[in-house]
mmCIF file of C-alpha atoms in Angstrom:
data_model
loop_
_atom_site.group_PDB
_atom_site.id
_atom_site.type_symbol
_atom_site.label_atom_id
_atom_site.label_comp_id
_atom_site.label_asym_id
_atom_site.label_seq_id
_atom_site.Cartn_x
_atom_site.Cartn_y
_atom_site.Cartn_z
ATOM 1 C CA UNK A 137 67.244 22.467 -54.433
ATOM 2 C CA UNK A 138 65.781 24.158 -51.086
ATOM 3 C CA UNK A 139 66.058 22.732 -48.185
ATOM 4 C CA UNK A 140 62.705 22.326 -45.707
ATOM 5 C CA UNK A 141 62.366 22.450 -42.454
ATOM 6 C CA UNK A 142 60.283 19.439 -41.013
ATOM 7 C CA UNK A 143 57.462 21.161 -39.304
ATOM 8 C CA UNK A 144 56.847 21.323 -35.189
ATOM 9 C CA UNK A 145 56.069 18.200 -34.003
ATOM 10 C CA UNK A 146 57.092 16.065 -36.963
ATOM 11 C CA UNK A 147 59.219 13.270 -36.209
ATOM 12 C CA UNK A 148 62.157 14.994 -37.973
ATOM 13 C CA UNK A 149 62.191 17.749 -35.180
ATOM 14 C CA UNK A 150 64.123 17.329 -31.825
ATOM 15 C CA UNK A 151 62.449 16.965 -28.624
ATOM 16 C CA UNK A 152 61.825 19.929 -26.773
ATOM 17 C CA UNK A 153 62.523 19.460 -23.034
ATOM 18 C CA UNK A 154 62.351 22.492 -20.339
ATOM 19 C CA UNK A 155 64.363 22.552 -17.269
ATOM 20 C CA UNK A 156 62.609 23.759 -13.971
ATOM 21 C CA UNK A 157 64.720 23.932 -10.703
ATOM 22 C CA UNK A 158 65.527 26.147 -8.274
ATOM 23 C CA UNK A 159 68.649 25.700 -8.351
ATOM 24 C CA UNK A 160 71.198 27.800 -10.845
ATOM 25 C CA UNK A 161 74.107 24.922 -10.805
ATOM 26 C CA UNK A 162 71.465 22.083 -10.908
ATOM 27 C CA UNK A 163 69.816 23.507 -14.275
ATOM 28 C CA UNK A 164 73.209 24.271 -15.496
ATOM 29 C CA UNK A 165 74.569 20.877 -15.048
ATOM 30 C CA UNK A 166 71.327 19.054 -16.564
ATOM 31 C CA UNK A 167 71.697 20.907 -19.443
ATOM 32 C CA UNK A 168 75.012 19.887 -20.183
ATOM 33 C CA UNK A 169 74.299 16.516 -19.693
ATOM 34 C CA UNK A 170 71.045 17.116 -21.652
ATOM 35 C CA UNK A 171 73.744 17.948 -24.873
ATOM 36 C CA UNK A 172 74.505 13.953 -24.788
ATOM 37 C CA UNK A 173 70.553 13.229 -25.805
ATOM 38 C CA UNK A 174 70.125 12.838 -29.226
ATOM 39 C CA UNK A 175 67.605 14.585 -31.252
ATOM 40 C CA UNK A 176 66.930 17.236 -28.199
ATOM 41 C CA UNK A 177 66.858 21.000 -27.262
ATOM 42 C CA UNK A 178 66.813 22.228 -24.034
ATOM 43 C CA UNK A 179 64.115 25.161 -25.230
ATOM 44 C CA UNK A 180 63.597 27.339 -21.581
ATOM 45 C CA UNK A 181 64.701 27.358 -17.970
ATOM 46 C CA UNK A 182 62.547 27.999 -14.974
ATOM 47 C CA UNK A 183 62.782 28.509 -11.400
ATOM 48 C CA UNK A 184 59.392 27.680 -9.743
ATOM 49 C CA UNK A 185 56.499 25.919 -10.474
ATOM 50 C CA UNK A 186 54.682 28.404 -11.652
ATOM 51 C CA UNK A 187 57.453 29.396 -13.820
ATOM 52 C CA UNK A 188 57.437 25.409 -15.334
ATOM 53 C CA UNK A 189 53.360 26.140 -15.880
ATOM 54 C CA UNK A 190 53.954 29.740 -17.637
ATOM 55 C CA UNK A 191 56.985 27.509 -19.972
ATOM 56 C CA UNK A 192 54.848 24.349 -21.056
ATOM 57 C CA UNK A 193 51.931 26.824 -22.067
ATOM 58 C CA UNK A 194 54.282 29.250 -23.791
ATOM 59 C CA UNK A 195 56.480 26.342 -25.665
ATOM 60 C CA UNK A 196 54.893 23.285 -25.748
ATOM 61 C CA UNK A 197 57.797 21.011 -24.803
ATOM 62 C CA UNK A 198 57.559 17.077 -25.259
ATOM 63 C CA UNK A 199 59.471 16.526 -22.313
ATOM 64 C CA UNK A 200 59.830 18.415 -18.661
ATOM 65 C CA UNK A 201 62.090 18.276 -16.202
ATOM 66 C CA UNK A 202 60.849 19.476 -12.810
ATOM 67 C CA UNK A 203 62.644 19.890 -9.146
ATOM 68 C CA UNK A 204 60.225 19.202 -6.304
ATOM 69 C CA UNK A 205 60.845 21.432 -3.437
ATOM 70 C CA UNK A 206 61.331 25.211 -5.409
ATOM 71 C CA UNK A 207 60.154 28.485 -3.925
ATOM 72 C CA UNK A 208 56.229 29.953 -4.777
ATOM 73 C CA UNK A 209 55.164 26.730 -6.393
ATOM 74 C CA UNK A 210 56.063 23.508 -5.847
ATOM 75 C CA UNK A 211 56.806 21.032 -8.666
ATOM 76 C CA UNK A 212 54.500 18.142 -8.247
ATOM 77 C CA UNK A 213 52.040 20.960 -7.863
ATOM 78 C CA UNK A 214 53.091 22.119 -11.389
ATOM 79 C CA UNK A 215 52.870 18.890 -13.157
ATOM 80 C CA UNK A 216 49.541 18.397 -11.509
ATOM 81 C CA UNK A 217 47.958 21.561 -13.445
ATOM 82 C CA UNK A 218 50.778 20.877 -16.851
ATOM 83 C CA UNK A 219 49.339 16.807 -17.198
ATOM 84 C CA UNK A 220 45.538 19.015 -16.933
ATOM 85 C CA UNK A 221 46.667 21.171 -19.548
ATOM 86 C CA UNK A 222 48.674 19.058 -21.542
ATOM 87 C CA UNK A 223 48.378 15.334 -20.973
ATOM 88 C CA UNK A 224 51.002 14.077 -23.659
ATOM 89 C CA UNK A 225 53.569 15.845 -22.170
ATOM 90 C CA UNK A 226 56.292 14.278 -20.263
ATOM 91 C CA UNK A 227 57.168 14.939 -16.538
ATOM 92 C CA UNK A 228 60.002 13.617 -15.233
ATOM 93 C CA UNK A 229 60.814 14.910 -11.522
ATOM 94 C CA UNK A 230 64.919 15.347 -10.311
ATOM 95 C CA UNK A 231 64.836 15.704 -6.894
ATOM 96 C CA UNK A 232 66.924 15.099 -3.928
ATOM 97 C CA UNK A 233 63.304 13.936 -2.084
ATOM 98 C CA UNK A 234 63.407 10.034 -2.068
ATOM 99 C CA UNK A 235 61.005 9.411 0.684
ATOM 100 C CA UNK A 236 58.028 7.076 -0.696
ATOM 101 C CA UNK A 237 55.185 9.907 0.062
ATOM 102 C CA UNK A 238 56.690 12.199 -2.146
ATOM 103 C CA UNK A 239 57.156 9.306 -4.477
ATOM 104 C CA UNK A 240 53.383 8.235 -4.650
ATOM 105 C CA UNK A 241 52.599 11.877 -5.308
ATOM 106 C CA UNK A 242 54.882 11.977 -8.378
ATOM 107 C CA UNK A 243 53.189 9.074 -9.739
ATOM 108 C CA UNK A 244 49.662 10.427 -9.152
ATOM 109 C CA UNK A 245 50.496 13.983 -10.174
ATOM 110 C CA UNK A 246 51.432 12.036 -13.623
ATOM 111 C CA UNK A 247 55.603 11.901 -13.674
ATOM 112 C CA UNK A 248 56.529 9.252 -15.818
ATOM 113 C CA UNK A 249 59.790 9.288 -14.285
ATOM 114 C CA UNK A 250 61.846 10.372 -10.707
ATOM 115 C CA UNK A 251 65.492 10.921 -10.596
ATOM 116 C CA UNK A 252 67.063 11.394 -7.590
ATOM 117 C CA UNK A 253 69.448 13.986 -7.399
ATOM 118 C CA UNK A 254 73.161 13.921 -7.946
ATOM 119 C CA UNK A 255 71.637 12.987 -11.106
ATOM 120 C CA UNK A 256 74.266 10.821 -13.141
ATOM 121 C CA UNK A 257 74.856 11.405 -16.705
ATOM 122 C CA UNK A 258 74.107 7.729 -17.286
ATOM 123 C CA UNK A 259 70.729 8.467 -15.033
ATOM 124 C CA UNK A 260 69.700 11.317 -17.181
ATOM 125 C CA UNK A 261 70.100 9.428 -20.409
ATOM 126 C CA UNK A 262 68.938 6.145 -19.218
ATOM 127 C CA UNK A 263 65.499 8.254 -18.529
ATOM 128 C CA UNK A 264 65.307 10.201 -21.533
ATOM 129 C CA UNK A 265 65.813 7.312 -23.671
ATOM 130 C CA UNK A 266 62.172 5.946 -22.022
ATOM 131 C CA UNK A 267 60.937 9.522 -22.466
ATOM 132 C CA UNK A 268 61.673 10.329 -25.553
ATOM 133 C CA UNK A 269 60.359 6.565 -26.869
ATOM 134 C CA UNK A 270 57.328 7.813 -25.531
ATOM 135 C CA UNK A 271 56.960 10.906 -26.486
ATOM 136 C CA UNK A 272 57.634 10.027 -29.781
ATOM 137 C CA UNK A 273 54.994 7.454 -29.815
ATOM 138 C CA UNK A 274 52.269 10.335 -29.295
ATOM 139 C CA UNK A 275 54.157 12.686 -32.034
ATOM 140 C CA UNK A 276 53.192 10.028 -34.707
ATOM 141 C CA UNK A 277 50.123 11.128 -36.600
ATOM 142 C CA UNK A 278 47.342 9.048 -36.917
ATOM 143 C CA UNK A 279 46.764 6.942 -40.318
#
């Protein structure tokens, strides 16, 4: 007996999530909490917002999570043209912005979540748990 592979985007697959921030020890320690999510791969790294565009067109991820003040691009910026492009997948912004401008941007850009950076283990999981509800809801094929 063989054993299959579920394909991409089946319910059997985990969650792909990228990481965008500018900063090395930030990306480093969201991905280590990231290992505590079940049923999800951290699949790419970026930098910048245009490096978080060039990732979500190159691999697709369910879920992204984006810093908001990063050099060249910034990252409400990016999930403004990624929602355009790709309006099932999930933004969630970590950022140590808490002011209620930048807020009211993330929610028109189209995050579906804002953490505010130190991000908590507890934080990070808390969120994902939402995110990954919902991104599972638009992985399930229609009848």
């Amino acid at each position: 007996m063989s054993e299959r592979k579920a394909p991409p985007g089946s319910m059997a697959s985990p969650l792909r999530v990228i990481i965008v921030d500018d900063s090395e020890e930030t990306r480093i320690s969201i991905q280590m909490m990231m290992s505590l999510v079940p049923d999800s791969e951290v699949v790419a790294f970026g930098q910048n917002g245009r490096e978080a565009i060039a990732l979500a067109r190159q691999h697709h991820p369910h879920i992204a999570l984006i810093d908001v003040n990063m050099p060249e691009m910034d990252g409400l910026s990016a999930i403004e043209v990624i929602r355009q492009e790709q309006p099932n997948l999930i933004c969630i912004v970590i950022s140590a912005e808490k002011d209620p401008p930048t807020l009211q941007r993330a929610v028109s850009v189209g995050a579906q979540g804002y953490l505010i950076k130190p991000v908590t283990a507890e934080q990070l999981l808390s969120v994902m748990e939402r995110a990954s509800k919902a991104a599972q809801a638009m992985r399930v094929p229609s009848p």
